[in-house]
Short mmCIF file of C-alpha atoms in Angstrom, two decimals:
data_model
loop_
_atom_site.label_atom_id
_atom_site.label_comp_id
_atom_site.label_asym_id
_atom_site.label_seq_id
_atom_site.Cartn_x
_atom_site.Cartn_y
_atom_site.Cartn_z
CA MET A 1 -31.66 50.41 -36.20
CA SER A 2 -29.72 51.90 -39.10
CA ILE A 3 -28.04 55.29 -38.82
CA GLN A 4 -29.92 57.94 -40.80
CA GLN A 5 -28.07 60.76 -42.45
CA PRO A 6 -29.31 64.09 -41.00
CA ARG A 7 -30.81 66.68 -43.28
CA ARG A 8 -28.48 69.53 -44.05
CA PHE A 9 -29.43 73.18 -43.82
CA VAL A 10 -30.03 74.99 -47.08
CA THR A 11 -30.22 78.76 -46.95
CA THR A 12 -29.69 81.63 -49.28
CA ASP A 13 -26.73 82.62 -47.13
CA GLN A 14 -24.11 79.93 -47.73
CA GLY A 15 -21.94 81.21 -44.89
CA HIS A 16 -24.65 80.69 -42.31
CA ALA A 17 -25.53 77.30 -43.82
CA ASP A 18 -21.91 76.10 -43.50
CA VAL A 19 -21.82 77.13 -39.85
CA LEU A 20 -24.68 74.75 -39.14
CA ASN A 21 -23.84 71.97 -41.62
CA VAL A 22 -20.20 71.39 -40.59
CA PRO A 23 -21.02 70.10 -37.07
CA ILE A 24 -23.91 68.10 -38.48
CA ASP A 25 -21.56 66.43 -40.99
CA THR A 26 -19.01 65.77 -38.23
CA LEU A 27 -21.60 64.08 -36.01
CA TYR A 28 -22.78 61.95 -38.89
CA ALA A 29 -19.18 60.87 -39.71
CA ASN A 30 -18.64 59.94 -36.06
CA ASP A 31 -21.81 57.87 -36.06
CA GLN A 32 -20.62 56.03 -39.15
CA GLU A 33 -17.27 55.25 -37.56
CA LEU A 34 -18.89 53.99 -34.36
CA ALA A 35 -21.22 51.78 -36.37
CA ALA A 36 -18.26 50.33 -38.26
CA GLN A 37 -16.44 49.57 -35.01
CA VAL A 38 -19.50 47.84 -33.58
CA GLU A 39 -19.75 45.63 -36.67
CA ASN A 40 -16.04 44.86 -36.40
CA ILE A 41 -16.51 43.77 -32.78
CA LYS A 42 -19.32 41.44 -33.81
CA LYS A 43 -17.18 39.86 -36.50
CA ASP A 44 -13.90 39.71 -34.54
CA PRO A 45 -14.69 39.54 -30.80
CA ALA A 46 -11.40 37.84 -29.84
CA GLY A 47 -9.36 40.64 -31.28
CA ASN A 48 -11.29 43.14 -29.23
CA GLY A 49 -11.40 41.20 -25.96
CA VAL A 50 -15.17 40.61 -26.05
CA ALA A 51 -17.41 37.81 -27.28
CA SER A 52 -20.12 38.12 -29.84
CA LYS A 53 -23.67 37.09 -29.11
CA GLU A 54 -23.32 34.19 -31.55
CA ALA A 55 -20.21 32.97 -29.74
CA LEU A 56 -21.92 33.26 -26.35
CA ASP A 57 -24.99 31.41 -27.57
CA SER A 58 -22.84 28.64 -29.04
CA HIS A 59 -20.82 28.34 -25.83
CA ALA A 60 -23.88 28.25 -23.61
CA SER A 61 -25.47 25.43 -25.63
CA ASN A 62 -22.31 23.28 -25.70
CA THR A 63 -23.18 20.21 -23.57
CA ASP A 64 -19.62 18.88 -23.80
CA LEU A 65 -18.41 21.86 -21.77
CA HIS A 66 -21.36 22.23 -19.42
CA VAL A 67 -23.17 19.80 -17.15
CA THR A 68 -26.68 19.21 -18.33
CA ALA A 69 -29.54 18.68 -15.91
CA ALA A 70 -29.62 14.99 -16.89
CA LYS A 71 -25.91 14.54 -16.22
CA GLN A 72 -26.17 16.36 -12.90
CA ALA A 73 -29.04 14.10 -11.87
CA ALA A 74 -27.06 10.97 -12.84
CA TRP A 75 -23.99 12.14 -10.92
CA SER A 76 -26.06 13.00 -7.86
CA ALA A 77 -27.68 9.56 -7.95
CA ALA A 78 -24.29 7.84 -8.29
CA GLU A 79 -22.89 9.85 -5.39
CA GLY A 80 -25.88 8.93 -3.24
CA ASN A 81 -25.50 5.24 -4.11
CA ALA A 82 -21.78 5.33 -3.27
CA LYS A 83 -22.46 6.91 0.12
CA LYS A 84 -25.19 4.39 0.85
CA TYR A 85 -22.92 1.47 -0.13
CA THR A 86 -20.16 2.79 2.10
CA GLU A 87 -22.53 3.17 5.02
CA GLN A 88 -23.92 -0.34 4.57
CA TYR A 89 -20.88 -2.39 3.58
CA ALA A 90 -17.60 -0.60 4.31
CA ALA A 91 -15.90 -1.69 7.53
CA PRO A 92 -15.35 1.04 10.10
CA LYS A 93 -11.80 2.10 10.83
CA GLN A 94 -11.96 0.52 14.28
CA HIS A 95 -13.33 -3.02 14.05
CA SER A 96 -12.59 -6.60 15.03
CA HIS A 97 -13.06 -10.10 13.62
CA PRO A 98 -14.07 -13.29 15.37
CA ALA A 99 -11.48 -16.05 15.31
CA SER A 100 -13.71 -18.06 12.96
CA ASP A 101 -13.13 -15.45 10.23
CA LEU A 102 -9.36 -16.02 10.25
CA PRO A 103 -7.55 -19.02 8.73
CA SER A 104 -5.93 -21.55 11.00
CA ALA A 105 -2.17 -22.05 10.85
CA SER A 106 -0.58 -25.28 9.70
CA THR A 107 2.87 -26.50 8.76
CA GLN A 108 2.11 -25.33 5.22
CA ALA A 109 0.35 -21.98 5.73
CA ARG A 110 0.26 -18.97 7.99
CA GLY A 111 -2.71 -18.23 10.20
CA ILE A 112 -3.88 -18.06 13.80
CA VAL A 113 -2.50 -20.74 16.06
CA GLN A 114 -3.36 -22.04 19.50
CA LEU A 115 -0.57 -22.05 22.10
CA ASN A 116 0.17 -25.25 23.97
CA THR A 117 2.16 -25.57 27.22
CA SER A 118 2.35 -29.35 27.01
CA THR A 119 5.80 -30.95 26.75
CA SER A 120 4.43 -34.23 25.38
CA SER A 121 1.94 -33.10 22.75
CA THR A 122 2.32 -34.36 19.16
CA ALA A 123 0.00 -31.73 17.62
CA THR A 124 1.15 -30.18 14.34
CA ASP A 125 -1.32 -27.26 14.33
CA GLN A 126 -0.35 -25.76 17.71
CA ALA A 127 2.68 -23.81 18.89
CA ALA A 128 4.71 -24.48 22.01
CA THR A 129 4.91 -21.67 24.52
CA PRO A 130 8.26 -20.44 25.87
CA SER A 131 7.34 -22.08 29.18
CA ALA A 132 6.96 -25.49 27.49
CA VAL A 133 10.28 -25.09 25.69
CA LYS A 134 12.00 -24.03 28.91
CA ALA A 135 10.54 -27.01 30.77
CA MET A 136 11.89 -29.40 28.15
CA GLY A 137 15.26 -27.68 28.16
CA ASP A 138 15.46 -27.77 31.97
CA GLU A 139 14.68 -31.47 32.03
CA LEU A 140 17.22 -32.25 29.34
CA ARG A 141 19.95 -30.17 30.96
CA GLN A 142 19.27 -31.81 34.31
CA LEU A 143 19.53 -35.23 32.70
CA ILE A 144 22.80 -34.30 31.02
CA ASN A 145 24.24 -32.93 34.27
CA ASN A 146 23.28 -36.13 36.06
CA ILE A 147 25.04 -38.16 33.39
CA LYS A 148 28.10 -35.93 33.57
CA GLU A 149 28.23 -36.25 37.35
CA ALA A 150 28.05 -40.03 37.04
CA GLY A 151 31.28 -39.87 35.04
CA SER A 152 29.93 -41.67 32.00
CA VAL A 153 30.47 -38.80 29.51
CA LYS A 154 33.44 -39.31 27.21
CA SER A 155 33.38 -35.97 25.34
CA VAL A 156 31.26 -32.86 24.84
CA GLN A 157 31.39 -30.64 21.74
CA ARG A 158 29.62 -27.31 21.83
CA LEU A 159 28.79 -25.68 18.50
CA VAL A 160 26.99 -22.59 17.24
CA VAL A 161 25.89 -22.50 13.61
CA SER A 162 24.22 -19.77 11.61
CA LEU A 163 21.70 -20.47 8.88
CA GLU A 164 21.50 -17.53 6.51
CA ALA A 165 18.22 -16.06 5.32
CA GLY A 166 16.35 -18.56 3.18
CA VAL A 167 18.54 -21.53 4.24
CA LYS A 168 16.53 -24.24 5.96
CA GLU A 169 19.11 -27.01 6.25
CA LEU A 170 22.82 -27.17 7.06
CA VAL A 171 25.27 -30.04 7.58
CA VAL A 172 27.90 -29.34 10.26
CA ASN A 173 31.18 -31.20 10.59
CA ILE A 174 32.12 -32.37 14.10
CA ASN A 175 34.93 -34.34 15.68
CA PRO A 176 34.36 -38.09 15.10
CA VAL A 177 32.18 -39.81 17.69
CA ASN A 178 30.66 -43.22 18.30
CA SER A 179 27.24 -42.70 16.77
CA SER A 180 25.61 -45.40 18.88
CA LYS A 181 26.77 -43.70 22.09
CA THR A 182 26.16 -40.06 21.16
CA MET A 183 23.25 -37.69 21.77
CA LEU A 184 22.53 -34.14 20.64
CA SER A 185 21.31 -31.43 22.99
CA HIS A 186 19.95 -27.98 22.19
CA LEU A 187 21.56 -25.15 24.10
CA GLY A 188 19.43 -22.51 22.48
CA ALA A 189 18.40 -21.07 19.16
CA GLN A 190 17.34 -17.73 17.87
CA GLY A 191 13.73 -18.53 17.02
CA TYR A 192 13.92 -22.09 18.38
CA SER A 193 10.45 -23.32 19.37
CA THR A 194 9.18 -19.76 19.77
CA ASP A 195 5.55 -18.68 19.49
CA ASP A 196 5.95 -18.27 15.71
CA GLY A 197 6.20 -22.06 15.43
CA LEU A 198 9.82 -22.18 14.22
CA LEU A 199 11.67 -25.39 15.13
CA ALA A 200 15.34 -26.36 14.87
CA MET A 201 15.78 -30.12 14.47
CA LEU A 202 19.13 -31.87 15.06
CA SER A 203 20.17 -35.26 13.70
CA LEU A 204 23.46 -37.18 13.71
CA ILE A 205 23.83 -38.39 10.11
CA SER A 206 27.33 -39.87 10.46
CA SER A 207 30.11 -40.18 12.99
CA ASN A 208 31.38 -36.72 12.11
CA GLN A 209 28.36 -34.82 10.75
CA VAL A 210 25.25 -33.23 12.29
CA LYS A 211 22.34 -31.97 10.19
CA VAL A 212 20.47 -28.87 11.42
CA THR A 213 17.02 -28.40 9.90
CA LEU A 214 14.70 -25.42 10.42
CA THR A 215 10.95 -25.90 9.99
CA ASN A 216 7.98 -23.52 9.99
CA ILE A 217 10.07 -20.59 8.72
CA TYR A 218 7.92 -17.55 7.90
CA ASP A 219 10.57 -14.85 7.73
CA ASN A 220 13.68 -13.99 5.71
CA ALA A 221 16.00 -13.58 8.69
CA SER A 222 19.04 -15.64 9.57
CA HIS A 223 18.85 -17.98 12.58
CA ASN A 224 21.57 -19.06 15.01
CA VAL A 225 21.38 -22.51 16.60
CA SER A 226 23.65 -23.69 19.43
CA PHE A 227 23.89 -27.31 20.55
CA GLU A 228 26.06 -29.95 22.22
CA VAL A 229 27.29 -33.26 20.85
CA ILE A 230 27.66 -35.55 23.88
CA GLU A 231 29.49 -38.86 23.53
CA PHE A 232 29.21 -41.47 26.29
CA ASN A 233 31.67 -44.14 27.38
#
């Protein structure tokens, strides 16, 4: 609605007319100023801290800023599908697997392995238990002691070698022996024939050299191997 200019008083007494017309003119001027300010707000809402109706309408219809009903429905459906998938297929935090689900260990790959207490088995997919290793060691030490007591041992060299991380083979120098009358005996090894399948193999490659070979290594640690070089008369 436009602002209408009020009708001024017209009398034969100008003094009385001015008394009434001055406040009427003042009110009309105020109305004009207020109307101008309202128009200014419509044209420049940011400068006045308010938004115009056009700006509000444009903002409300902006689908890039607001979620439409279609988008909300799609998101709700996706959320429901994700929850359903999790309920049906995700494994619970506490769960177990049958042995058939796990790979078997071999000399080439990690996996589950069966323990074996036999001291005569030739299996390559089983691991010796500490009891089997101890039994073999006890038998060997008893045999060596019997030989020593019989007085047929010429010399005994005890050595401890360390194979650094990543090293699988090492040649150790020893005092010269008669290779045909010499045997090698394990005294112990860090990781020797343990339940992780690690083995330390000894071989006399010359009269003054022993080769130590580690097999089935699955870690990056160093390993210490101690052994005896026993020469007979």
